[in-house]
Amino acid sequence: MKVCGFSFVRNGVKFDYPFVEAIRSILPLCDEVFIAVGASEDTTLETVRAIDPRVTVIETKWDESLRQGGQVFASETNKAFQAIPLHYDWAFYIQGDEVVHEQYIPAIRKAMEETLDDDKVDGLLFNFLHFFGSYDYIGAKYSWYRREIRIVRNRKDIYSFRDAQGFRQGDNQKLTVKLVDASIYHYGWVRQPRAMLDKIRSSTTLYRGSLTDEEKADTSVQYEYENAMEPVVPFTGTHPALMKERIQQKNWPFTPNPLLKYASTKDKVKRLIAKWTGWFPGEYKNYKRLRS
């Protein structure tokens, strides 16, 4: 079984992405990793090149015309995916703010081995934990996506979809996937407050084309996590070992808003329904899941 990883990044240092940890977290499962590195204003390119000899860099220039709905993220993802040689069986996708915990490596490898010859399986589905404000809390809103595809077959009819959250094949067809007993740790909303604000402003232009007049006039110098009206719950597990140094360097305070300690009543009802029935009302599923 041959496995190749892939990802994309631009200005990863400037925006405080844990992209080094992200790439390193999938290396135990990959023979090679292809990274599309967009022209950056920092040392991202040099940093990626220094990660590991198995990492191949593809230097890219982002298409500035793709400024609606985050389309450029899918475009960059596809550049990395299309570069993967055909002799690889599986392609493991990781975004620059996602990290795989080492405790899940055996389960992920086993899932790839068990489904390698199953033509019904186009990819593998992962659970997600979305950290917010601090490494000690995870987002409690029902709107956080619960699962997403992160391993796909190395077939070139598969492509990144919309803003690169998931994948499609052929003529906009959903992939058929199996769930892996593993979680992706998403740290996109835990970074230095100044870098967080800069990243949000940059991403906004890639989703809407430009900032509003009000956003342009905003004189904030850093992101205020406490004002984000985001309900969170304590995280009681362990973090990937690769994140140890980054977590130790965390130097900003975060105290959850006590009025937002719990999710809304609407979210609570939805979660109760899910607990009782196994059905998550209104959940967007970017895939077709195989149950057996």
PDB file of N, CA and C in Angstrom, residues 45 50 58 62 70 72-73 83 97 100 105 138 151 175 181 227-228 230 249 254 271 286:
ATOM      1  N   LEU A  45       7.898  29.251   2.564  1.00  0.00           N
ATOM      2  CA  LEU A  45       8.531  28.359   1.589  1.00  0.00           C
ATOM      3  C   LEU A  45       9.752  27.669   2.179  1.00  0.00           C
ATOM      4  N   ALA A  50      12.255  22.675   4.766  1.00  0.00           N
ATOM      5  CA  ALA A  50      13.120  22.143   5.823  1.00  0.00           C
ATOM      6  C   ALA A  50      12.447  21.069   6.672  1.00  0.00           C
ATOM      7  N   ILE A  58       5.642  22.408  -4.309  1.00  0.00           N
ATOM      8  CA  ILE A  58       5.184  22.917  -5.596  1.00  0.00           C
ATOM      9  C   ILE A  58       4.950  24.409  -5.403  1.00  0.00           C
ATOM     10  N   TRP A  62      -1.380  32.125  -6.356  1.00  0.00           N
ATOM     11  CA  TRP A  62      -2.827  32.049  -6.185  1.00  0.00           C
ATOM     12  C   TRP A  62      -3.546  32.871  -7.251  1.00  0.00           C
ATOM     13  N   GLY A  70     -14.197  31.233  -1.165  1.00  0.00           N
ATOM     14  CA  GLY A  70     -12.981  30.481  -0.862  1.00  0.00           C
ATOM     15  C   GLY A  70     -12.554  29.519  -1.952  1.00  0.00           C
ATOM     16  N   VAL A  72     -10.357  29.669  -4.162  1.00  0.00           N
ATOM     17  CA  VAL A  72      -8.917  29.545  -4.361  1.00  0.00           C
ATOM     18  C   VAL A  72      -8.320  28.445  -3.491  1.00  0.00           C
ATOM     19  N   PHE A  73      -8.932  28.152  -2.348  1.00  0.00           N
ATOM     20  CA  PHE A  73      -8.434  27.080  -1.487  1.00  0.00           C
ATOM     21  C   PHE A  73      -8.565  25.724  -2.183  1.00  0.00           C
ATOM     22  N   ALA A  83      -0.598  16.626  -8.611  1.00  0.00           N
ATOM     23  CA  ALA A  83       0.837  16.353  -8.729  1.00  0.00           C
ATOM     24  C   ALA A  83       1.230  14.983  -8.191  1.00  0.00           C
ATOM     25  N   ASP A  97      -4.088  24.043   9.326  1.00  0.00           N
ATOM     26  CA  ASP A  97      -4.464  24.253  10.728  1.00  0.00           C
ATOM     27  C   ASP A  97      -5.065  22.989  11.345  1.00  0.00           C
ATOM     28  N   VAL A 100      -3.096  15.582  13.109  1.00  0.00           N
ATOM     29  CA  VAL A 100      -3.513  14.224  13.463  1.00  0.00           C
ATOM     30  C   VAL A 100      -2.792  13.804  14.742  1.00  0.00           C
ATOM     31  N   ILE A 105      -2.786   6.883  14.586  1.00  0.00           N
ATOM     32  CA  ILE A 105      -2.026   6.367  13.449  1.00  0.00           C
ATOM     33  C   ILE A 105      -2.360   4.897  13.150  1.00  0.00           C
ATOM     34  N   ILE A 138     -13.201  23.542  23.154  1.00  0.00           N
ATOM     35  CA  ILE A 138     -13.650  23.246  21.794  1.00  0.00           C
ATOM     36  C   ILE A 138     -15.009  23.904  21.560  1.00  0.00           C
ATOM     37  N   ILE A 151      -9.023  11.408   3.538  1.00  0.00           N
ATOM     38  CA  ILE A 151      -8.252  10.464   2.722  1.00  0.00           C
ATOM     39  C   ILE A 151      -9.100  10.073   1.520  1.00  0.00           C
ATOM     40  N   LEU A 175     -18.536  11.534  -2.757  1.00  0.00           N
ATOM     41  CA  LEU A 175     -17.738  10.330  -2.579  1.00  0.00           C
ATOM     42  C   LEU A 175     -18.419   9.392  -1.584  1.00  0.00           C
ATOM     43  N   ASP A 181     -12.142   5.454  12.937  1.00  0.00           N
ATOM     44  CA  ASP A 181     -12.217   5.738  14.372  1.00  0.00           C
ATOM     45  C   ASP A 181     -11.038   6.636  14.749  1.00  0.00           C
ATOM     46  N   ASN A 227     -15.182  38.198  22.737  1.00  0.00           N
ATOM     47  CA  ASN A 227     -16.303  38.931  22.141  1.00  0.00           C
ATOM     48  C   ASN A 227     -16.929  38.214  20.951  1.00  0.00           C
ATOM     49  N   ALA A 228     -16.474  37.016  20.687  1.00  0.00           N
ATOM     50  CA  ALA A 228     -16.911  36.312  19.476  1.00  0.00           C
ATOM     51  C   ALA A 228     -18.262  35.624  19.633  1.00  0.00           C
ATOM     52  N   GLU A 230     -19.046  32.883  21.044  1.00  0.00           N
ATOM     53  CA  GLU A 230     -18.872  31.479  20.669  1.00  0.00           C
ATOM     54  C   GLU A 230     -18.962  30.587  21.903  1.00  0.00           C
ATOM     55  N   GLN A 249       4.021  27.747  24.304  1.00  0.00           N
ATOM     56  CA  GLN A 249       4.326  29.133  23.951  1.00  0.00           C
ATOM     57  C   GLN A 249       3.092  30.024  23.943  1.00  0.00           C
ATOM     58  N   PHE A 254      -7.460  33.730  27.810  1.00  0.00           N
ATOM     59  CA  PHE A 254      -8.780  33.437  27.248  1.00  0.00           C
ATOM     60  C   PHE A 254      -9.686  32.938  28.360  1.00  0.00           C
ATOM     61  N   ARG A 271     -29.005  18.222  19.501  1.00  0.00           N
ATOM     62  CA  ARG A 271     -28.080  17.211  19.997  1.00  0.00           C
ATOM     63  C   ARG A 271     -28.822  16.092  20.739  1.00  0.00           C
ATOM     64  N   ASN A 286     -21.164  16.162   3.213  1.00  0.00           N
ATOM     65  CA  ASN A 286     -20.471  16.317   1.941  1.00  0.00           C
ATOM     66  C   ASN A 286     -19.980  14.964   1.427  1.00  0.00           C
TER      67      ASN A 286
END
